[in-house]
Short mmCIF file of C-alpha atoms in Angstrom, two decimals:
data_model
loop_
_atom_site.label_atom_id
_atom_site.label_comp_id
_atom_site.label_asym_id
_atom_site.label_seq_id
_atom_site.Cartn_x
_atom_site.Cartn_y
_atom_site.Cartn_z
CA MET A 1500 116.36 117.45 172.73
CA ALA A 1501 115.81 121.04 173.66
CA THR A 1502 118.78 122.49 171.18
CA ASP A 1503 117.28 120.01 168.69
CA ARG A 1504 113.49 121.80 169.39
CA SER A 1505 115.74 125.22 168.96
CA GLN A 1506 116.92 124.41 165.71
CA ARG A 1507 113.65 123.04 164.27
CA ARG A 1508 111.97 125.92 165.28
CA GLU A 1509 114.79 128.42 164.16
CA HIS A 1510 114.20 126.58 160.68
CA LEU A 1511 110.30 127.01 160.53
CA LYS A 1512 111.20 131.18 161.66
CA GLN A 1513 113.34 130.96 158.56
CA LYS A 1514 110.34 129.36 155.90
CA LEU A 1515 108.05 131.34 157.28
CA LEU A 1516 110.16 134.39 156.48
CA ALA A 1517 110.76 133.84 153.44
CA LEU A 1518 106.83 133.19 152.81
CA ILE A 1519 106.87 136.69 153.96
CA GLU A 1520 109.19 138.17 151.55
CA GLN A 1521 107.59 136.20 148.83
CA ASN A 1522 104.34 138.05 149.79
CA GLY A 1523 105.15 140.59 150.20
CA GLU A 1524 103.83 144.03 152.18
CA GLY A 1525 100.02 143.44 153.00
CA GLY A 1526 99.60 140.15 151.51
CA ARG A 1527 97.83 137.17 153.50
CA LEU A 1528 99.87 134.34 154.20
CA PRO A 1529 98.00 131.03 154.34
CA PRO A 1530 95.83 129.39 157.04
CA GLU A 1531 97.30 128.11 160.00
CA ARG A 1532 96.17 123.89 158.88
CA GLU A 1533 97.19 124.71 155.51
CA LEU A 1534 100.77 126.09 157.28
CA SER A 1535 101.69 123.41 159.43
CA GLU A 1536 101.19 120.96 156.15
CA ARG A 1537 103.42 122.34 154.19
CA PHE A 1538 105.75 122.52 156.44
CA ASP A 1539 104.87 119.38 158.08
CA VAL A 1540 104.77 121.11 161.94
CA ALA A 1541 102.88 121.07 165.00
CA ARG A 1542 100.29 123.90 165.11
CA GLU A 1543 101.26 124.95 168.33
CA THR A 1544 104.74 125.48 167.22
CA LEU A 1545 103.48 127.31 164.01
CA ARG A 1546 101.63 129.87 166.71
CA ARG A 1547 104.89 130.17 168.63
CA CYS A 1548 106.60 131.29 165.99
CA LEU A 1549 103.42 133.56 164.31
CA ARG A 1550 103.49 135.07 167.83
CA GLU A 1551 107.17 135.89 167.59
CA LEU A 1552 107.19 137.28 163.70
CA GLU A 1553 104.07 139.62 164.94
CA GLN A 1554 105.87 141.09 168.06
CA ASP A 1555 108.67 141.58 165.58
CA GLY A 1556 106.79 143.80 163.76
CA LEU A 1557 106.32 141.47 160.58
CA LEU A 1558 102.88 140.64 160.92
CA GLN A 1559 99.21 141.11 161.13
CA ARG A 1560 96.78 138.93 162.78
CA ARG A 1561 93.18 140.33 162.32
CA GLN A 1562 90.58 138.45 163.83
CA GLY A 1563 88.32 137.12 161.49
CA ALA A 1564 90.24 137.70 158.63
CA GLY A 1565 94.02 136.22 158.68
CA THR A 1566 97.71 136.71 159.33
CA PHE A 1567 99.01 139.76 156.77
CA VAL A 1568 102.55 140.90 155.94
CA SER A 1569 103.16 144.21 157.68
CA GLY A 1570 104.94 147.34 156.85
CA GLN A 1571 109.08 147.46 157.14
CA PRO A 1572 109.31 149.67 160.69
CA VAL A 1573 110.43 153.10 159.37
CA VAL A 1574 113.92 154.04 161.34
CA LYS A 1575 113.48 157.76 162.74
CA GLN A 1576 116.94 158.59 162.90
CA LEU A 1577 117.01 162.04 165.44
CA GLN A 1578 117.82 164.72 162.81
CA LEU A 1579 115.13 167.55 162.69
CA LEU A 1580 113.21 166.59 159.88
CA SER A 1581 109.62 167.35 158.96
CA PHE A 1582 107.23 164.23 158.63
CA SER A 1583 107.04 165.17 154.69
CA GLU A 1584 110.67 165.58 154.22
CA GLU A 1585 111.66 162.84 155.91
CA MET A 1586 109.24 160.62 154.05
CA ARG A 1587 110.17 161.77 151.19
CA GLY A 1588 113.68 160.92 151.96
CA ARG A 1589 112.63 157.73 152.05
CA GLY A 1590 111.25 157.29 148.94
CA LEU A 1591 107.85 157.32 150.63
CA ILE A 1592 104.38 159.49 149.23
CA PRO A 1593 103.07 161.64 152.95
CA THR A 1594 100.61 163.11 153.19
CA SER A 1595 98.04 164.79 155.83
CA GLU A 1596 94.76 164.26 157.17
CA LEU A 1597 93.51 167.48 158.69
CA LEU A 1598 91.56 166.16 161.87
CA GLY A 1599 91.03 170.04 163.31
CA GLY A 1600 92.40 172.96 163.79
CA ARG A 1601 90.81 176.03 166.07
CA THR A 1602 91.98 178.27 168.82
CA VAL A 1603 92.60 177.56 171.85
CA LEU A 1604 93.60 179.78 175.31
CA ALA A 1605 97.13 178.76 176.43
CA GLY A 1606 97.30 176.65 179.89
CA ALA A 1607 99.25 177.15 182.37
CA LYS A 1608 101.41 174.09 180.85
CA LEU A 1609 101.03 175.73 177.16
CA ALA A 1610 101.97 178.65 178.03
CA GLN A 1611 105.44 177.31 179.82
CA ARG A 1612 106.25 175.34 176.67
CA LEU A 1613 105.66 177.91 174.07
CA LYS A 1614 107.31 181.04 176.27
CA VAL A 1615 103.94 183.22 176.29
CA MET A 1616 101.59 184.67 179.17
CA PRO A 1617 98.69 182.01 179.89
CA SER A 1618 95.27 182.94 178.12
CA THR A 1619 97.07 183.73 175.03
CA PRO A 1620 95.66 182.84 171.79
CA LEU A 1621 96.95 179.33 170.02
CA LEU A 1622 95.93 177.74 166.77
CA GLU A 1623 96.12 174.13 167.41
CA LEU A 1624 96.33 171.52 164.83
CA ARG A 1625 95.49 168.29 164.59
CA ARG A 1626 96.38 165.64 161.97
CA LEU A 1627 97.11 162.41 160.71
CA ARG A 1628 99.74 161.64 158.92
CA LEU A 1629 100.14 159.35 156.05
CA ALA A 1630 103.06 157.83 154.29
CA ASN A 1631 101.86 155.86 150.95
CA ASP A 1632 98.26 156.23 152.16
CA GLU A 1633 98.92 154.15 155.12
CA PRO A 1634 98.73 155.81 159.12
CA MET A 1635 101.78 156.01 160.08
CA ALA A 1636 101.02 159.11 163.20
CA LEU A 1637 98.85 161.54 164.62
CA GLU A 1638 99.89 164.90 165.34
CA THR A 1639 98.67 168.30 167.29
CA VAL A 1640 100.69 171.21 166.87
CA TYR A 1641 100.43 174.35 168.78
CA LEU A 1642 101.34 177.56 167.44
CA VAL A 1643 101.19 181.34 169.07
CA ALA A 1644 98.21 182.99 166.74
CA ASP A 1645 99.45 186.42 166.54
CA LYS A 1646 102.95 184.95 165.01
CA VAL A 1647 100.40 183.20 161.98
CA PRO A 1648 98.03 185.64 161.15
CA GLY A 1649 95.32 184.31 158.18
CA PHE A 1650 97.34 180.97 158.34
CA ASN A 1651 95.48 178.93 156.00
CA ILE A 1652 95.28 175.33 157.22
CA ASP A 1653 93.81 173.77 153.88
CA CYS A 1654 97.54 173.88 153.11
CA LEU A 1655 98.30 171.31 155.21
CA SER A 1656 96.46 168.26 153.65
CA THR A 1657 99.82 168.34 150.70
CA GLY A 1658 102.38 170.20 152.17
CA SER A 1659 105.04 170.82 155.30
CA LEU A 1660 104.31 172.59 157.46
CA TYR A 1661 107.99 174.08 158.38
CA ASP A 1662 108.21 175.24 154.06
CA LEU A 1663 104.53 177.21 154.74
CA LEU A 1664 105.90 179.13 158.37
CA ASP A 1665 109.69 179.52 156.40
CA LYS A 1666 108.07 181.18 153.12
CA GLN A 1667 105.12 182.67 154.59
CA PHE A 1668 105.72 183.68 158.11
CA GLY A 1669 109.64 184.12 157.75
CA MET A 1670 109.43 181.12 160.29
CA GLN A 1671 112.59 178.86 160.08
CA VAL A 1672 112.88 176.16 162.33
CA ARG A 1673 116.10 175.69 163.35
CA ALA A 1674 117.02 173.66 165.96
CA ALA A 1675 114.17 171.39 168.90
CA SER A 1676 114.54 169.72 171.88
CA GLN A 1677 112.63 166.70 172.07
CA GLN A 1678 111.51 163.42 174.24
CA ILE A 1679 110.28 159.95 173.95
CA GLN A 1680 108.49 158.37 175.82
CA ALA A 1681 106.39 154.45 175.90
CA THR A 1682 102.30 154.62 175.75
CA VAL A 1683 99.29 152.96 174.22
CA LEU A 1684 96.34 154.39 172.34
CA ASN A 1685 92.79 155.12 173.22
CA GLU A 1686 90.13 153.39 171.17
CA GLU A 1687 89.73 156.95 168.85
CA GLU A 1688 93.82 156.96 168.59
CA GLY A 1689 93.65 153.76 167.70
CA ASP A 1690 91.19 153.78 164.80
CA LEU A 1691 92.47 156.54 163.27
CA LEU A 1692 96.10 154.37 163.29
CA GLY A 1693 94.50 151.21 162.26
CA VAL A 1694 95.63 149.58 164.90
CA PRO A 1695 93.71 147.46 168.01
CA PRO A 1696 92.63 149.59 171.04
CA PHE A 1697 95.63 150.33 173.76
CA SER A 1698 98.15 149.24 170.86
CA PRO A 1699 101.82 150.20 171.58
CA SER A 1700 102.43 153.72 170.99
CA LEU A 1701 105.81 156.39 170.90
CA LEU A 1702 104.64 159.41 172.40
CA VAL A 1703 106.68 162.04 170.80
CA GLU A 1704 107.23 165.57 172.31
CA ARG A 1705 108.87 168.42 170.44
CA ILE A 1706 109.55 172.23 171.42
CA SER A 1707 110.93 173.69 167.70
CA HIS A 1708 113.12 177.01 168.06
CA ALA A 1709 113.83 179.62 165.38
CA GLY A 1710 117.93 180.59 165.10
CA SER A 1711 116.86 183.27 167.32
CA GLY A 1712 116.16 180.95 170.19
CA GLU A 1713 111.98 182.15 169.80
CA VAL A 1714 110.18 179.30 170.09
CA VAL A 1715 108.39 178.25 166.76
CA GLU A 1716 106.10 175.32 167.90
CA TYR A 1717 105.33 172.86 170.60
CA ALA A 1718 103.96 169.63 169.12
CA LYS A 1719 102.76 166.12 169.60
CA SER A 1720 102.75 163.78 167.83
CA LEU A 1721 101.97 159.28 168.36
CA TYR A 1722 103.96 157.32 166.30
CA ARG A 1723 102.76 153.56 165.64
CA ALA A 1724 105.07 151.24 167.39
CA ASP A 1725 105.00 148.62 164.71
CA ARG A 1726 105.68 151.16 162.00
CA TYR A 1727 108.17 153.30 163.97
CA ARG A 1728 111.95 152.30 165.45
CA PHE A 1729 113.85 155.26 166.25
CA GLU A 1730 117.56 155.65 165.92
CA VAL A 1731 119.87 157.49 168.06
CA ASN A 1732 123.95 157.55 167.67
CA VAL A 1733 125.91 158.42 170.37
CA MET A 1734 129.24 158.55 171.52
CA ARG A 1735 131.87 158.29 174.66
CA PRO A 1736 132.61 161.25 175.77
CA VAL A 1737 136.96 162.17 175.13
CA VAL A 1738 139.03 161.50 178.19
CA GLY A 1739 141.30 163.67 179.07
CA GLU A 1740 144.71 162.78 179.57
CA ARG A 1741 146.68 162.21 183.10
CA ALA A 1742 148.43 165.42 184.35
CA GLU A 1743 152.48 164.03 184.69
#
């Protein structure tokens, strides 16, 4: 009996997946009552499958509006690419909304990360990163102000920060150390990214270096967990032959 229920649920899931593909990204699914009658299943069984598909990032259920098809998550491989380079490589159009730019004094933690003395002036840049006009990430970048005199923040609405650093200041990012951890979004962050407060997010902290080893930037990015998946390729170390 349990096997029969499992098979029926899987059959329903396949029908819903076909419907998702048919509607396309942003498409609205019919109401639960209509779906229940169309597929001849109980409403509770239908809701369970819809919840599973929502957890998989394929659907978004908006209170009072209905159930919509989500965009497919972007698979982010751990390569040193700017957001703009990465999105263009996936056939998406990257844009940015500048949320703020100001000069701040480095506290102990920022000074340690950027290898400068405390109270060193830093340029803080905060941007909302979008792909095909859909919010993807919130990014805060810190640069040592003396290294980027006359920095024009307006260029960041359409251009790549790494390109700007290279062309205007001769600072080429060659390597980076990166940490990734799970977190949740507060109300402001969720509103900017178009998801409910306390939605899951991926916090990525990056310290980028030039070829000389000099620190170029420290960046914190909050990625929508429903639109991003990090992919890491790993290999086992080669085990040497035993000595005779």
